[in-house]
mmCIF file of C-alpha atoms and ligand atoms in Angstrom:
data_model
loop_
_atom_site.group_PDB
_atom_site.id
_atom_site.type_symbol
_atom_site.label_atom_id
_atom_site.label_comp_id
_atom_site.label_asym_id
_atom_site.label_seq_id
_atom_site.Cartn_x
_atom_site.Cartn_y
_atom_site.Cartn_z
ATOM 1 C CA MET A 1 96.069 132.820 94.300
ATOM 2 C CA ALA A 2 96.538 129.325 93.294
ATOM 3 C CA GLY A 3 94.180 126.758 94.934
ATOM 4 C CA LYS A 4 95.380 123.901 97.127
ATOM 5 C CA THR A 5 96.783 120.842 95.339
ATOM 6 C CA LEU A 6 97.344 117.165 96.215
ATOM 7 C CA ARG A 7 99.423 114.703 94.673
ATOM 8 C CA LEU A 8 97.081 111.792 94.554
ATOM 9 C CA PHE A 9 96.637 108.085 93.580
ATOM 10 C CA PHE A 10 94.369 105.241 93.718
ATOM 11 C CA ALA A 11 95.549 102.232 95.901
ATOM 12 C CA LEU A 12 94.805 98.986 97.543
ATOM 13 C CA TRP A 13 95.758 99.375 101.033
ATOM 14 C CA PRO A 14 96.803 96.350 103.118
ATOM 15 C CA ASP A 15 95.241 95.192 106.372
ATOM 16 C CA GLU A 16 97.425 94.611 109.168
ATOM 17 C CA ALA A 17 98.257 91.072 108.815
ATOM 18 C CA THR A 18 99.092 91.480 105.225
ATOM 19 C CA ARG A 19 101.215 94.440 105.764
ATOM 20 C CA SER A 20 103.410 92.062 108.158
ATOM 21 C CA ALA A 21 103.760 89.752 105.779
ATOM 22 C CA ILE A 22 104.858 92.079 103.159
ATOM 23 C CA ALA A 23 107.309 93.545 105.291
ATOM 24 C CA ALA A 24 108.676 90.449 106.474
ATOM 25 C CA LEU A 25 109.508 89.432 102.972
ATOM 26 C CA SER A 26 110.906 92.837 102.256
ATOM 27 C CA GLN A 27 113.484 92.493 104.839
ATOM 28 C CA GLU A 28 115.002 89.245 102.945
ATOM 29 C CA VAL A 29 114.722 91.173 99.431
ATOM 30 C CA ILE A 30 116.520 94.220 101.011
ATOM 31 C CA VAL A 31 119.342 92.064 102.311
ATOM 32 C CA GLU A 32 119.471 90.229 98.830
ATOM 33 C CA THR A 33 119.410 93.227 96.651
ATOM 34 C CA GLY A 34 121.237 95.961 98.847
ATOM 35 C CA GLY A 35 118.254 98.084 98.318
ATOM 36 C CA ARG A 36 116.487 100.809 100.511
ATOM 37 C CA GLY A 37 113.342 99.508 102.241
ATOM 38 C CA ILE A 38 109.777 101.120 102.173
ATOM 39 C CA ALA A 39 108.202 101.882 105.563
ATOM 40 C CA ALA A 40 105.838 99.044 106.376
ATOM 41 C CA GLU A 41 102.874 101.660 106.733
ATOM 42 C CA ASN A 42 103.600 102.805 103.119
ATOM 43 C CA MET A 43 103.102 99.536 101.407
ATOM 44 C CA HIS A 44 100.470 99.614 98.901
ATOM 45 C CA VAL A 45 99.498 98.610 95.260
ATOM 46 C CA THR A 46 98.809 101.409 92.983
ATOM 47 C CA LEU A 47 96.029 101.232 90.941
ATOM 48 C CA ALA A 48 96.208 104.661 89.137
ATOM 49 C CA PHE A 49 98.340 107.636 89.599
ATOM 50 C CA LEU A 50 96.460 110.977 89.221
ATOM 51 C CA GLY A 51 99.624 113.052 89.987
ATOM 52 C CA GLU A 52 99.075 116.823 91.067
ATOM 53 C CA GLN A 53 95.444 117.760 91.178
ATOM 54 C CA PRO A 54 93.129 120.518 92.736
ATOM 55 C CA ALA A 55 92.054 119.400 96.174
ATOM 56 C CA ARG A 56 88.478 119.788 95.280
ATOM 57 C CA LEU A 57 89.113 116.623 93.010
ATOM 58 C CA VAL A 58 88.920 114.348 95.984
ATOM 59 C CA THR A 59 85.007 114.901 96.532
ATOM 60 C CA ARG A 60 84.219 115.097 92.874
ATOM 61 C CA ILE A 61 85.496 111.565 92.126
ATOM 62 C CA ASP A 62 82.653 109.332 91.501
ATOM 63 C CA ALA A 63 84.015 105.859 92.031
ATOM 64 C CA ARG A 64 80.775 103.795 92.146
ATOM 65 C CA SER A 65 81.159 101.875 89.250
ATOM 66 C CA ALA A 66 84.729 100.906 90.374
ATOM 67 C CA ALA A 67 83.177 100.018 93.672
ATOM 68 C CA ALA A 68 80.743 97.808 92.192
ATOM 69 C CA ALA A 69 83.175 95.212 91.397
ATOM 70 C CA PRO A 70 83.025 92.203 93.535
ATOM 71 C CA ARG A 71 85.726 91.474 96.361
ATOM 72 C CA PHE A 72 88.712 89.570 95.747
ATOM 73 C CA GLU A 73 91.595 87.557 96.702
ATOM 74 C CA LEU A 74 94.849 88.775 95.741
ATOM 75 C CA THR A 75 97.514 86.329 95.823
ATOM 76 C CA LEU A 76 100.988 87.957 96.120
ATOM 77 C CA ASP A 77 103.443 85.173 94.917
ATOM 78 C CA GLU A 78 106.040 86.350 92.586
ATOM 79 C CA LEU A 79 109.113 88.568 93.199
ATOM 80 C CA GLY A 80 111.202 90.195 90.886
ATOM 81 C CA CYS A 81 112.996 93.738 89.993
ATOM 82 C CA TRP A 82 112.658 96.409 87.190
ATOM 83 C CA ALA A 83 116.763 97.127 86.994
ATOM 84 C CA LYS A 84 116.210 99.997 85.153
ATOM 85 C CA SER A 85 114.085 101.825 87.829
ATOM 86 C CA GLY A 86 116.117 100.117 90.484
ATOM 87 C CA ILE A 87 112.791 98.685 92.233
ATOM 88 C CA ALA A 88 112.365 95.266 93.465
ATOM 89 C CA TRP A 89 108.688 94.191 93.796
ATOM 90 C CA LEU A 90 106.164 91.579 94.950
ATOM 91 C CA GLY A 91 103.642 90.886 92.329
ATOM 92 C CA ALA A 92 100.932 88.635 91.797
ATOM 93 C CA SER A 93 101.129 86.128 88.812
ATOM 94 C CA ALA A 94 97.519 85.915 88.296
ATOM 95 C CA ILE A 95 95.049 89.013 88.116
ATOM 96 C CA PRO A 96 91.591 88.309 89.632
ATOM 97 C CA ALA A 97 88.581 89.288 87.838
ATOM 98 C CA GLY A 98 87.412 91.710 90.558
ATOM 99 C CA LEU A 99 90.853 93.575 90.144
ATOM 100 C CA ALA A 100 90.484 93.837 86.622
ATOM 101 C CA LYS A 101 86.832 95.279 87.069
ATOM 102 C CA LEU A 102 88.133 97.500 89.709
ATOM 103 C CA GLU A 103 90.820 98.982 87.523
ATOM 104 C CA GLN A 104 88.549 99.486 84.600
ATOM 105 C CA GLY A 105 85.923 101.271 86.907
ATOM 106 C CA ILE A 106 88.936 103.667 88.003
ATOM 107 C CA VAL A 107 89.809 104.408 84.416
ATOM 108 C CA MET A 108 86.078 105.216 83.689
ATOM 109 C CA ALA A 109 85.832 107.346 86.813
ATOM 110 C CA LEU A 110 89.120 109.563 85.793
ATOM 111 C CA ALA A 111 87.935 109.762 82.314
ATOM 112 C CA ALA A 112 84.567 111.286 83.398
ATOM 113 C CA LEU A 113 86.752 114.033 84.967
ATOM 114 C CA GLY A 114 88.785 114.320 81.778
ATOM 115 C CA LEU A 115 91.806 112.408 83.528
ATOM 116 C CA GLU A 116 93.639 110.026 81.537
ATOM 117 C CA GLY A 117 94.974 106.778 83.141
ATOM 118 C CA ASP A 118 98.454 105.451 82.749
ATOM 119 C CA GLU A 119 100.139 104.675 79.507
ATOM 120 C CA ARG A 120 101.682 101.675 80.659
ATOM 121 C CA PRO A 121 99.536 98.566 81.275
ATOM 122 C CA PHE A 122 98.536 97.588 84.757
ATOM 123 C CA ALA A 123 100.995 95.567 86.819
ATOM 124 C CA ALA A 124 99.960 94.820 90.366
ATOM 125 C CA HIS A 125 102.675 95.128 92.406
ATOM 126 C CA VAL A 126 103.925 96.327 95.865
ATOM 127 C CA THR A 127 107.048 98.100 95.655
ATOM 128 C CA LEU A 128 109.609 96.332 98.324
ATOM 129 C CA ALA A 129 112.782 98.163 97.883
ATOM 130 C CA ARG A 130 114.422 101.224 95.712
ATOM 131 C CA ARG A 131 117.603 101.659 94.409
ATOM 132 C CA ILE A 132 118.701 97.922 94.468
ATOM 133 C CA ALA A 133 122.279 97.544 93.974
ATOM 134 C CA ARG A 134 122.001 93.733 92.818
ATOM 135 C CA PRO A 135 119.100 92.393 90.614
ATOM 136 C CA LEU A 136 116.548 90.070 92.027
ATOM 137 C CA ARG A 137 116.004 86.843 90.314
ATOM 138 C CA THR A 138 112.185 86.609 89.286
ATOM 139 C CA ARG A 139 110.796 83.712 91.200
ATOM 140 C CA MET A 140 107.699 82.700 92.908
ATOM 141 C CA VAL A 141 107.426 82.646 96.588
ATOM 142 C CA GLN A 142 105.138 81.473 99.398
ATOM 143 C CA PRO A 143 102.065 83.138 98.396
ATOM 144 C CA ILE A 144 100.625 85.926 100.596
ATOM 145 C CA VAL A 145 96.918 86.053 100.132
ATOM 146 C CA TRP A 146 95.275 89.304 100.506
ATOM 147 C CA SER A 147 91.392 89.789 100.808
ATOM 148 C CA VAL A 148 90.837 92.726 99.294
ATOM 149 C CA ASP A 149 87.378 94.505 100.202
ATOM 150 C CA SER A 150 88.286 98.198 99.657
ATOM 151 C CA PHE A 151 90.186 100.589 97.913
ATOM 152 C CA ALA A 152 91.685 104.131 98.711
ATOM 153 C CA LEU A 153 92.467 107.358 97.138
ATOM 154 C CA VAL A 154 95.661 108.443 98.714
ATOM 155 C CA SER A 155 97.556 111.515 98.872
ATOM 156 C CA SER A 156 101.440 111.537 98.909
ATOM 157 C CA GLU A 157 103.243 114.604 100.597
ATOM 158 C CA ALA A 158 107.079 114.686 100.555
ATOM 159 C CA ALA A 159 108.059 114.172 104.460
ATOM 160 C CA ALA A 160 111.697 114.654 105.950
ATOM 161 C CA THR A 161 111.847 110.925 106.330
ATOM 162 C CA GLY A 162 110.598 110.005 102.923
ATOM 163 C CA ARG A 163 106.717 110.059 101.770
ATOM 164 C CA ASP A 164 103.769 110.722 103.938
ATOM 165 C CA TYR A 165 100.893 108.870 102.572
ATOM 166 C CA ARG A 166 97.421 109.784 103.586
ATOM 167 C CA VAL A 167 94.058 107.911 102.648
ATOM 168 C CA VAL A 168 91.800 110.637 101.942
ATOM 169 C CA ARG A 169 88.856 108.518 100.753
ATOM 170 C CA LYS A 170 87.971 104.982 100.768
ATOM 171 C CA TRP A 171 85.275 102.769 98.855
ATOM 172 C CA SER A 172 84.232 99.182 99.851
ATOM 173 C CA LEU A 173 83.861 96.890 97.263
ATOM 174 C CA ALA A 174 80.555 94.789 96.349
ATOM 175 C CA HIS A 175 80.042 91.518 98.340
HETATM 176 P P1 ATP B 1 109.254 109.256 95.874
HETATM 177 O O1 ATP B 1 108.583 109.699 94.544
HETATM 178 O O2 ATP B 1 109.468 110.401 96.761
HETATM 179 O O3 ATP B 1 110.432 108.255 95.764
HETATM 180 P P2 ATP B 1 106.855 107.752 95.914
HETATM 181 O O4 ATP B 1 107.120 107.187 94.645
HETATM 182 O O5 ATP B 1 106.461 106.484 96.857
HETATM 183 O O6 ATP B 1 108.049 108.501 96.425
HETATM 184 P P3 ATP B 1 104.757 109.242 94.568
HETATM 185 O O7 ATP B 1 105.798 109.687 93.671
HETATM 186 O O8 ATP B 1 103.893 110.229 95.213
HETATM 187 O O9 ATP B 1 105.626 108.627 95.770
HETATM 188 O O10 ATP B 1 103.840 107.973 94.237
HETATM 189 C C1 ATP B 1 102.898 107.423 94.705
HETATM 190 C C2 ATP B 1 102.494 106.218 94.198
HETATM 191 O O11 ATP B 1 102.295 106.494 92.744
HETATM 192 C C3 ATP B 1 103.643 105.122 94.229
HETATM 193 O O12 ATP B 1 103.237 103.813 94.313
HETATM 194 C C4 ATP B 1 104.317 105.378 92.650
HETATM 195 O O13 ATP B 1 104.984 104.243 92.276
HETATM 196 C C5 ATP B 1 103.086 105.541 91.965
HETATM 197 N N1 ATP B 1 103.639 106.415 90.680
HETATM 198 C C6 ATP B 1 104.277 107.820 90.917
HETATM 199 N N2 ATP B 1 104.409 108.326 89.739
HETATM 200 C C7 ATP B 1 103.680 107.483 88.894
HETATM 201 C C8 ATP B 1 103.654 107.413 87.253
HETATM 202 N N3 ATP B 1 103.972 108.603 86.648
HETATM 203 N N4 ATP B 1 102.664 106.690 86.715
HETATM 204 C C9 ATP B 1 102.254 105.634 87.490
HETATM 205 N N5 ATP B 1 102.442 105.249 88.892
HETATM 206 C C10 ATP B 1 103.012 106.435 89.470
HETATM 207 MG MG1 MG B 2 107.793 108.709 92.775
#
């Protein structure tokens, strides 16, 4: 019998205030692009995508070196879209050192388990809308400043109303 598997990814999970600010901005983006919105509770920044994995991997991951990265402020200040994939996003024009260190630590934690990171370079973003009908002009917006003090391992399950994300592990970042 095949063991249980989970579709997993590492992510930054927003606090309530950050989530509300992102959700408010997404409403404008949905109108502008004619895209389909993302449920506010699902908004996140993906750090690494692991895909379908044995459920036991969850407890085997050693992310201590990633958690040794210092806490940081992530300034979400840029809107744009990827026309090919039909996604409108909110991104950061600058990657703080803490985030770069965290991302490298996750790549190392995955390599220790024989897992490869994404081929594409890391682009910190929150997806705001999918299947956009009209492109979004790349532009700077009123920054949303997010104080990041933790990161999470999240499972993703297909649900009747879209995706069901669940934080299965969480690590605090260094002070
Ligand atoms: P759906 O696939 O049903 O449209 P989703 O993309 O939100 O929903 P997942 O496919 O489970 O859900 O993806 C979880 C997260 O990982 C999302 O942030 C998604 O953008 C990201 N992701 C998914 N596949 C990859 C991939 N191959 N490489 C990098 N990131 C990915
Ligand atoms: Mg997907």
